[in-house]
PDB file of C-alpha atoms in Angstrom:
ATOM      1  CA  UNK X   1       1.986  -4.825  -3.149  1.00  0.00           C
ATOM      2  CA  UNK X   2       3.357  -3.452  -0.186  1.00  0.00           C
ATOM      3  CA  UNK X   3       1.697  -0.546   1.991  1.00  0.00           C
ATOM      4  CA  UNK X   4       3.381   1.875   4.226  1.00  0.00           C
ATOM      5  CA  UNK X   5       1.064   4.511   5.647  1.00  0.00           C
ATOM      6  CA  UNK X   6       1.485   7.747   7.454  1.00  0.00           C
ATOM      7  CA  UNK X   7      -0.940   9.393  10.350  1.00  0.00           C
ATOM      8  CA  UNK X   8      -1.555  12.573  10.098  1.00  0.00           C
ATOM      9  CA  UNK X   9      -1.422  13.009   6.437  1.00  0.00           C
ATOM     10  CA  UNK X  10      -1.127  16.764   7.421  1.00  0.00           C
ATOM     11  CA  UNK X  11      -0.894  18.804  10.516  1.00  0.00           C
ATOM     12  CA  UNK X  12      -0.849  22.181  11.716  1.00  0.00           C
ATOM     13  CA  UNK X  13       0.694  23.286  15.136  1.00  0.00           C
ATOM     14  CA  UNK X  14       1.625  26.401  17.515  1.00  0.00           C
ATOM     15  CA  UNK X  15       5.392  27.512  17.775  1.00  0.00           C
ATOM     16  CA  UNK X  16       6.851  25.420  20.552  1.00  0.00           C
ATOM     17  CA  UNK X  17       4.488  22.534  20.616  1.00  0.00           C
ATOM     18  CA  UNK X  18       5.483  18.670  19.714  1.00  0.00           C
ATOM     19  CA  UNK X  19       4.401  17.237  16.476  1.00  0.00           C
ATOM     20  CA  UNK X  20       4.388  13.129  16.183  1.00  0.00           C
ATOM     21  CA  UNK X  21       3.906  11.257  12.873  1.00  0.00           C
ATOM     22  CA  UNK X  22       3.527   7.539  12.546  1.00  0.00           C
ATOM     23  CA  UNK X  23       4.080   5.093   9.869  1.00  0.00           C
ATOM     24  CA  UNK X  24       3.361   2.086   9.576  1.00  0.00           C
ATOM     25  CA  UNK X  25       3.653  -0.920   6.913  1.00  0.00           C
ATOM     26  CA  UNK X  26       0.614  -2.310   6.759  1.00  0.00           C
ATOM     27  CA  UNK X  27       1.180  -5.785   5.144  1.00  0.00           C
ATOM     28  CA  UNK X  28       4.751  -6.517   5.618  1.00  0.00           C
ATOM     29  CA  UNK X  29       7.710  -6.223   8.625  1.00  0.00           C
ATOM     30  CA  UNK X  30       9.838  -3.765   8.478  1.00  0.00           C
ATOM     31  CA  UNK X  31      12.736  -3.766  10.875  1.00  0.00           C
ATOM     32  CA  UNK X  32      14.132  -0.770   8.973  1.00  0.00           C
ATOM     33  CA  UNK X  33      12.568   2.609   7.891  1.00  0.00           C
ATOM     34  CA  UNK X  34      14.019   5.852   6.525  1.00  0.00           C
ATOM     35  CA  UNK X  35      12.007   9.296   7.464  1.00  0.00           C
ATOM     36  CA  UNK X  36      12.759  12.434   4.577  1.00  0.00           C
ATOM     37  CA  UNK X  37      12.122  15.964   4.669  1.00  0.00           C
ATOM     38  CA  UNK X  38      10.943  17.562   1.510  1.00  0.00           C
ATOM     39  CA  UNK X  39      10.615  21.543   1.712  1.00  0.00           C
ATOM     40  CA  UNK X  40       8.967  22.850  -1.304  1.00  0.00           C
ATOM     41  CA  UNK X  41      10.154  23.363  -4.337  1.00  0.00           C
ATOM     42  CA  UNK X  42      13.187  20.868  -3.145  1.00  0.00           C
ATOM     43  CA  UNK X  43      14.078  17.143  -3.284  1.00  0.00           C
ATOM     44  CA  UNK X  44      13.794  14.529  -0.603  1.00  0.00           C
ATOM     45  CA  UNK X  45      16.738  14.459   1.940  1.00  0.00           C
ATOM     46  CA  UNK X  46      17.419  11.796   4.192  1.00  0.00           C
ATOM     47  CA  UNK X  47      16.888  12.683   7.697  1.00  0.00           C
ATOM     48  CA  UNK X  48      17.263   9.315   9.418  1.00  0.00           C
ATOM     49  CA  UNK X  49      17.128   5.476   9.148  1.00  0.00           C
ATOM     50  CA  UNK X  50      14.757   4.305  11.991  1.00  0.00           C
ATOM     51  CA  UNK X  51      15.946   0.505  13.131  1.00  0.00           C
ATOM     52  CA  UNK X  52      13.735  -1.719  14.880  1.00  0.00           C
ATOM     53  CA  UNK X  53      14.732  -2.087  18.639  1.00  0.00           C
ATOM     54  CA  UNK X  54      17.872   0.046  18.589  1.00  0.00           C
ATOM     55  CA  UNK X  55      18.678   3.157  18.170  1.00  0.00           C
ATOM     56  CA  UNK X  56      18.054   5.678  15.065  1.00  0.00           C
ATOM     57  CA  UNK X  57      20.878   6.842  12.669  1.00  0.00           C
ATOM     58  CA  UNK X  58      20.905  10.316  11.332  1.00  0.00           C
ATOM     59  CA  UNK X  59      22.182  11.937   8.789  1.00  0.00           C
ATOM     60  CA  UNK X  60      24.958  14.732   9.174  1.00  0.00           C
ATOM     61  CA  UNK X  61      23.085  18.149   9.963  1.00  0.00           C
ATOM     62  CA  UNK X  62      19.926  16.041  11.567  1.00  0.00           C
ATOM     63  CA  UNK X  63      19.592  17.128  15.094  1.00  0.00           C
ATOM     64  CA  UNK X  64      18.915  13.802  17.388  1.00  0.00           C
ATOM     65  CA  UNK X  65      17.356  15.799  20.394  1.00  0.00           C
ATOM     66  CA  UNK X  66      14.714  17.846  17.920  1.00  0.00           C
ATOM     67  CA  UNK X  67      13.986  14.796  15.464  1.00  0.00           C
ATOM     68  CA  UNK X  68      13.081  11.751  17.840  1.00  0.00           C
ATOM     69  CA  UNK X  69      12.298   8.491  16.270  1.00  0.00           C
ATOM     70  CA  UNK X  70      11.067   5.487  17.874  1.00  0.00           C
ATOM     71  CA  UNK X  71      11.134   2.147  15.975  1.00  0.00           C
ATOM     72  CA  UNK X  72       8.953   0.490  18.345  1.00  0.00           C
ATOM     73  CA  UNK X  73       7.465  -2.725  16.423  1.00  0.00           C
ATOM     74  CA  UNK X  74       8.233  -4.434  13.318  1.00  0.00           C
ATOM     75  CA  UNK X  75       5.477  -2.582  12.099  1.00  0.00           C
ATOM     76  CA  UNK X  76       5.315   0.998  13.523  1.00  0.00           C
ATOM     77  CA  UNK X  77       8.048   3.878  13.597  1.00  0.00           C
ATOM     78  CA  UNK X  78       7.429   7.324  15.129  1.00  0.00           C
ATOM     79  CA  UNK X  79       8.779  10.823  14.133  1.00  0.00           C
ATOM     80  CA  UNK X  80       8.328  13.131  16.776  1.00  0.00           C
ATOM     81  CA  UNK X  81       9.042  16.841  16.017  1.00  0.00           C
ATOM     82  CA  UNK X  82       9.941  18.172  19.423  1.00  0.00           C
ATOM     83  CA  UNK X  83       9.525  22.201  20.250  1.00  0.00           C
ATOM     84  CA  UNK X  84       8.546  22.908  16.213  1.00  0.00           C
ATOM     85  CA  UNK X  85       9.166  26.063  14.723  1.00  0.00           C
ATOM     86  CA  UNK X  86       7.890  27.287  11.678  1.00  0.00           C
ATOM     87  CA  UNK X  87      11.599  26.633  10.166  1.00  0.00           C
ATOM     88  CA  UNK X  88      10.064  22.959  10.589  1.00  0.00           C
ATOM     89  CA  UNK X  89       6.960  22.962   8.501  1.00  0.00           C
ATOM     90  CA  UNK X  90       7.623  20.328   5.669  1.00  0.00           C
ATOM     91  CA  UNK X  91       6.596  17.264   4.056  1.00  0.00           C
ATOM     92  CA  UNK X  92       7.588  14.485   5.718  1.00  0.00           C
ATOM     93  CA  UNK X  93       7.965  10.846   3.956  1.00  0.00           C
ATOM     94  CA  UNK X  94       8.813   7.568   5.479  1.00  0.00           C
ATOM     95  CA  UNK X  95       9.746   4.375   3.708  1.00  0.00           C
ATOM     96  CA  UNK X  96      10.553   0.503   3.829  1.00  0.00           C
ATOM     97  CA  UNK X  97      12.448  -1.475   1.950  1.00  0.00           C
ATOM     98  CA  UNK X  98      10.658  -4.709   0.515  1.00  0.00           C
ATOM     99  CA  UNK X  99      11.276  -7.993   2.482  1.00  0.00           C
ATOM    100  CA  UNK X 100      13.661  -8.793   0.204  1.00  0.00           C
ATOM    101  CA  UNK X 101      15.896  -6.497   1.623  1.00  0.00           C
ATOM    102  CA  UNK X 102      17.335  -2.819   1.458  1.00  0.00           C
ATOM    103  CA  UNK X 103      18.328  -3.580  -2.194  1.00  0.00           C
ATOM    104  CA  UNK X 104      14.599  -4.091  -3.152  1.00  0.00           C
ATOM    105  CA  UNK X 105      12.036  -1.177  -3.851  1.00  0.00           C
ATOM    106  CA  UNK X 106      11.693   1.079  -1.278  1.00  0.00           C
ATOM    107  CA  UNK X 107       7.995   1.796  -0.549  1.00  0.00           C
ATOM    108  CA  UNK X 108       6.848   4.913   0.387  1.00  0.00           C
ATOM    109  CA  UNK X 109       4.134   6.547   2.445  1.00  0.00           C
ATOM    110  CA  UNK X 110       1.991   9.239   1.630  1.00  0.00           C
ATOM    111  CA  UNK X 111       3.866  12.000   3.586  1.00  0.00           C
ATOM    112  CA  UNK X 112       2.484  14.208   6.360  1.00  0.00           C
ATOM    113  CA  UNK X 113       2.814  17.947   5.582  1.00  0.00           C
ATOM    114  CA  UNK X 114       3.864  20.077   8.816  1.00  0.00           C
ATOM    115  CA  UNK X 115       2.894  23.534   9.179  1.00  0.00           C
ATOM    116  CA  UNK X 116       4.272  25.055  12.386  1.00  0.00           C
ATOM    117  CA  UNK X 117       2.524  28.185  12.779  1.00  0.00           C
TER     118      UNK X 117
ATOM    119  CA  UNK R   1      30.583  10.544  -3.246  1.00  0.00           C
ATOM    120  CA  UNK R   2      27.256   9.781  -4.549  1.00  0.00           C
ATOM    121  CA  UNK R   3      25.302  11.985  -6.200  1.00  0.00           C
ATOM    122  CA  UNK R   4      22.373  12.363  -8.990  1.00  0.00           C
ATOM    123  CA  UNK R   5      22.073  15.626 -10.967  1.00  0.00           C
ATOM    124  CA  UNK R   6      18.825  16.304 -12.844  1.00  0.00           C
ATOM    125  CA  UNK R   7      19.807  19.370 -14.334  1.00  0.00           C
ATOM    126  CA  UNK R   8      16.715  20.214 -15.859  1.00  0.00           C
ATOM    127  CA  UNK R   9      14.650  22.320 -13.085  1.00  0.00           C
ATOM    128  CA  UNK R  10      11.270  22.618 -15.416  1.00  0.00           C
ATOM    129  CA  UNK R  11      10.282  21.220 -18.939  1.00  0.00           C
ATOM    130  CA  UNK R  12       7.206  22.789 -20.540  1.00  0.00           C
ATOM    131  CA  UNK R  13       5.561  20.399 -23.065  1.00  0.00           C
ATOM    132  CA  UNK R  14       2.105  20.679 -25.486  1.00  0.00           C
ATOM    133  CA  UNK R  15       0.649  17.722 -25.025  1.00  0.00           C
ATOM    134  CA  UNK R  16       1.408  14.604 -27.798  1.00  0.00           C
ATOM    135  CA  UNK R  17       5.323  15.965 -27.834  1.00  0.00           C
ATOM    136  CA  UNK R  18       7.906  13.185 -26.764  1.00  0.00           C
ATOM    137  CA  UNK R  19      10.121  14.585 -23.670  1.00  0.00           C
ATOM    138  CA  UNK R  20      13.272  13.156 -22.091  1.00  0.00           C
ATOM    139  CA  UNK R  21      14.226  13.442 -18.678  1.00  0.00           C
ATOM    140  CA  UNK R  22      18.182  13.478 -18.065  1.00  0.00           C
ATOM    141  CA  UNK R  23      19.694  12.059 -14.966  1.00  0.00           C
ATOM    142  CA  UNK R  24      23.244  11.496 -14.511  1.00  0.00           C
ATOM    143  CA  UNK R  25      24.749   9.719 -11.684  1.00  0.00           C
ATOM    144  CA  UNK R  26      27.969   9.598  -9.305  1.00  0.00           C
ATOM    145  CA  UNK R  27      29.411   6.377  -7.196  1.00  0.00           C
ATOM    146  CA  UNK R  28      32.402   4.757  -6.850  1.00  0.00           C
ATOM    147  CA  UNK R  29      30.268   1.308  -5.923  1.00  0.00           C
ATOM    148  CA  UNK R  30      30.084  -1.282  -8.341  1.00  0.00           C
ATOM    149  CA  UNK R  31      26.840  -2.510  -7.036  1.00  0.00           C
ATOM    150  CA  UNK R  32      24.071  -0.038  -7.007  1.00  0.00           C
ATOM    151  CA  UNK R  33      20.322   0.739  -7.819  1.00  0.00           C
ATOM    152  CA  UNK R  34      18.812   3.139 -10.202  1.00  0.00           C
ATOM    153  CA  UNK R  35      15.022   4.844  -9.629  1.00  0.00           C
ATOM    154  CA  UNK R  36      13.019   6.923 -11.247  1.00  0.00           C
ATOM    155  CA  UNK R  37       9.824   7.810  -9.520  1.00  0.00           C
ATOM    156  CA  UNK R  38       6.736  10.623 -10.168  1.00  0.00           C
ATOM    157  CA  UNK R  39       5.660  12.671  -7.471  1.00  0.00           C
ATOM    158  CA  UNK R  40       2.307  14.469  -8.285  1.00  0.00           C
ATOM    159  CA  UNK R  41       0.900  17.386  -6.794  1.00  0.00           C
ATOM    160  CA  UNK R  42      -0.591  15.433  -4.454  1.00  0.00           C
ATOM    161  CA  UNK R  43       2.879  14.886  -3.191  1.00  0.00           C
ATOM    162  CA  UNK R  44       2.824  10.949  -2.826  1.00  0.00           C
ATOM    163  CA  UNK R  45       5.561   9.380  -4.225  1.00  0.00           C
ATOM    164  CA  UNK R  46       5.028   7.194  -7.119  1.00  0.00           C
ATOM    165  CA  UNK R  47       7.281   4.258  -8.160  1.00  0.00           C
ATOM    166  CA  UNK R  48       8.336   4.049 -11.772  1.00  0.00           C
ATOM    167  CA  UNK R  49      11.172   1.470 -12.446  1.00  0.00           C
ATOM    168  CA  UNK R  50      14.386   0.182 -10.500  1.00  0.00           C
ATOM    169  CA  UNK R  51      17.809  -0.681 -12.475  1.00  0.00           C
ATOM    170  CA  UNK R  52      20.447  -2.140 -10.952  1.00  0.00           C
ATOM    171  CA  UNK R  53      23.931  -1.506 -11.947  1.00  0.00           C
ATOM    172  CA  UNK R  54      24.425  -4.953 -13.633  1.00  0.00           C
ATOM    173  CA  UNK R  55      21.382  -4.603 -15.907  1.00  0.00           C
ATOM    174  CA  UNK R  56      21.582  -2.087 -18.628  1.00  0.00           C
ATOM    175  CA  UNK R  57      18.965  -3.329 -21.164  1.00  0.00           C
ATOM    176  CA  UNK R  58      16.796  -0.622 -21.864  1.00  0.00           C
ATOM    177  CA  UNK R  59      13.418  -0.769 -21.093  1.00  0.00           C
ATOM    178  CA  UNK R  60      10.079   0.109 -22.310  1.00  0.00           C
ATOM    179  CA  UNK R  61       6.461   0.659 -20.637  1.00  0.00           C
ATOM    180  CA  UNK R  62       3.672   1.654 -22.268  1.00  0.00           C
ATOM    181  CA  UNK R  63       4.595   5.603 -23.548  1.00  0.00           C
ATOM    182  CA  UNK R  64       7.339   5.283 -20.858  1.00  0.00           C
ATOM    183  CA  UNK R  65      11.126   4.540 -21.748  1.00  0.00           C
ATOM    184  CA  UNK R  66      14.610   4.553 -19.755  1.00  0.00           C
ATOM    185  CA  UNK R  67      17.750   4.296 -21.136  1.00  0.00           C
ATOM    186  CA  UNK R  68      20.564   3.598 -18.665  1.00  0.00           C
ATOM    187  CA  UNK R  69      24.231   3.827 -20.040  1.00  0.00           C
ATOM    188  CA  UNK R  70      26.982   2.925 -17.804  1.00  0.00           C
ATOM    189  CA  UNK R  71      29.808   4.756 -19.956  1.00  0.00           C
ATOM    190  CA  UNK R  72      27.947   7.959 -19.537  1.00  0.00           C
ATOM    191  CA  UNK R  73      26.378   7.402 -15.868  1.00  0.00           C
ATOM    192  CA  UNK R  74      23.207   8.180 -17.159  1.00  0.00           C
ATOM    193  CA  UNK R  75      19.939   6.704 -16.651  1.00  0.00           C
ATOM    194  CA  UNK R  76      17.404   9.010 -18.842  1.00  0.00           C
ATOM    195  CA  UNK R  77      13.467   8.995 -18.664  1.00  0.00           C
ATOM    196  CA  UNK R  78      11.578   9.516 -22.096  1.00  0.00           C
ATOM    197  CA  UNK R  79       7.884  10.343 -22.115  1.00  0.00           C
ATOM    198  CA  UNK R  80       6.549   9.298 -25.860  1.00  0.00           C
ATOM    199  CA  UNK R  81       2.920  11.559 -26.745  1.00  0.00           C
ATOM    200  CA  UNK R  82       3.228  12.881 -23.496  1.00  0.00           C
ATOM    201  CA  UNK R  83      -0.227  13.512 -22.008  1.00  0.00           C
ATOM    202  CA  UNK R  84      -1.819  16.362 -19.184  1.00  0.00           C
ATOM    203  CA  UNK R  85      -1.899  13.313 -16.614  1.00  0.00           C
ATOM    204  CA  UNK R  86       1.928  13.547 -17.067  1.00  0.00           C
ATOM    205  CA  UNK R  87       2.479  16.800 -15.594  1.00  0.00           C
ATOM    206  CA  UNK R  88       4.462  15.790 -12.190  1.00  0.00           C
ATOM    207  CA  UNK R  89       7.778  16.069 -10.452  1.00  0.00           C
ATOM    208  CA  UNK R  90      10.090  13.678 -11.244  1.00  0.00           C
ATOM    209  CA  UNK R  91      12.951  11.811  -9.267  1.00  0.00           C
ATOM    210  CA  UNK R  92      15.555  10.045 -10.194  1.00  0.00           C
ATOM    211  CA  UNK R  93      17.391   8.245  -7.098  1.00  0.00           C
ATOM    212  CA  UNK R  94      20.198   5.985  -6.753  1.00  0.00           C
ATOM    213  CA  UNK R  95      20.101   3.915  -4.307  1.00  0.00           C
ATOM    214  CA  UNK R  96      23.957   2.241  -2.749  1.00  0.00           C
ATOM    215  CA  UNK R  97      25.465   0.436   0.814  1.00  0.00           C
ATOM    216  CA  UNK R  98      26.919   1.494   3.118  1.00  0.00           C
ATOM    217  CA  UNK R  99      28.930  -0.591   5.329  1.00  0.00           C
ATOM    218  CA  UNK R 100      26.861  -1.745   8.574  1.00  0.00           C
ATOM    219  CA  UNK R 101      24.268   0.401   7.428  1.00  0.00           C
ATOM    220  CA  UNK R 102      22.322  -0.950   5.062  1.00  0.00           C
ATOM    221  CA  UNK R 103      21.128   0.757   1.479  1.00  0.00           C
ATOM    222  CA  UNK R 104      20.761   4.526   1.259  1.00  0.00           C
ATOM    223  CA  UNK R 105      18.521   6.186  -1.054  1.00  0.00           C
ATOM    224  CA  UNK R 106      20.117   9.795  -2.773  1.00  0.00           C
ATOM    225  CA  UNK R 107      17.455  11.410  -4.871  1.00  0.00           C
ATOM    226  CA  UNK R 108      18.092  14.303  -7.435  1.00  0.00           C
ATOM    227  CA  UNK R 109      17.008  17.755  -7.515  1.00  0.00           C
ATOM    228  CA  UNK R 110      13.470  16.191  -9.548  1.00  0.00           C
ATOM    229  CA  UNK R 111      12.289  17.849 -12.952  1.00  0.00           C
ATOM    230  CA  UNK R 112       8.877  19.063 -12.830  1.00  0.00           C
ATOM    231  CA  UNK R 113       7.419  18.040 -16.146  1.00  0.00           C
ATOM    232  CA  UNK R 114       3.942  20.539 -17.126  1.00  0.00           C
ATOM    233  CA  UNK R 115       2.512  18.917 -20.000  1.00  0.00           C
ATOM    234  CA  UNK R 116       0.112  21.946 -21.829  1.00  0.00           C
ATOM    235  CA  UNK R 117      -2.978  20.461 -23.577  1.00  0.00           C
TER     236      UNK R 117
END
């Protein structure tokens, strides 16, 4: 089946300081992926939907400027967590729909937990 | 608006006892997807079954069994002899288009399920 996976599966950071997280599908193309944020306790929430060689959508309430993502290759997409605060510290999921299309299973990665300190 | 409501927060089991997971569902779309998937502690996500909106035969897995019901916009998760391994958070996402965006992903609120030996 298909593999998405996610570097650094956790990470811990000072106040201020930029935080990037990759995933990557490891046997398929992706030219879309969708990045969550999951505080505890809480469900997954839609952040943003990461598109190959153009620019990122977010969701209403997602700040752009804090929350880069770079969809680089049909492979690769980058979260970068700029000037992190503890208010940040999460667990952070990407995903990719099957190459059947966004109808199709959406596979998951195995999250990066964020602790800004 | 879509929306999924799993209005059970926690469900304590013993161990061998069947348990049902509720999830009801709001969209105005014809066309949609149905997910249920098991997060444990560990926090990856774990995929359980997709239903799409045309499809409401029920279906059976082993101990697992969903019953979706279009009349009632529910799509419930039963456990049968529920076991320890069990014990996990549950999700249960729809999944719908959006115009020149692709397919969207809404989870619920997740039932954590702690199955007692």
């Amino acid at each position: 089946g298909a593999v998405v996976s996610q570097h650094p599966s956790w990470v811990i950071c000072k106040s201020g300081t930029s935080v990037k997280i990759e995933c990557r599908s490891l046997d398929f193309q992706a030219t879309t992926m969708f990045w969550y944020r999951q505080f505890p306790k809480q469900s997954l929430m839609l952040m943003a939907t990461s598109n190959e060689g153009s620019k990122a959508t977010y969701e209403q309430g997602v700040e752009k400027d804090k929350f880069l993502i770079n969809h680089a290759s049909l492979t690769l997409s980058t979260l970068t967590v700029t000037s992190a605060h503890p208010e940040d510290s999460s667990f952070y999921i990407c995903s990719a729909p099957g190459t059947s299309g966004v109808n199709n299973e959406q596979f998951f990665g195995p999250g990066t937990r964020l602790t800004v300190l | 608006a879509q929306k999924v409501t799993q209005a059970q927060t926690e469900i304590s089991v013993v161990e061998k006892e069947d348990v049902t997971l509720d999830c009801v569902y709001e969209t105005r779309d014809t066309t949609y997807y149905l997910f249920w998937y098991k997060q444990p502690p560990s926090g990856e996500l774990v995929f359980l079954i997709r239903r799409n909106s045309f499809d409401e035969q029920n279906e059976i897995s082993g101990r697992y069994s969903w019953n979706f019901q279009k009349s009632t916009s529910s799509f419930n998760f039963t456990i049968t002899a529920s076991q320890v391994v069990d014990s996990a958070v549950y999700f249960c996402a729809l999944l719908y288009m959006i115009y020149n965006q692709g397919g969207k992903l809404i989870f619920g609120q997740g039932t954590e399920l702690s199955v007692k030996p």
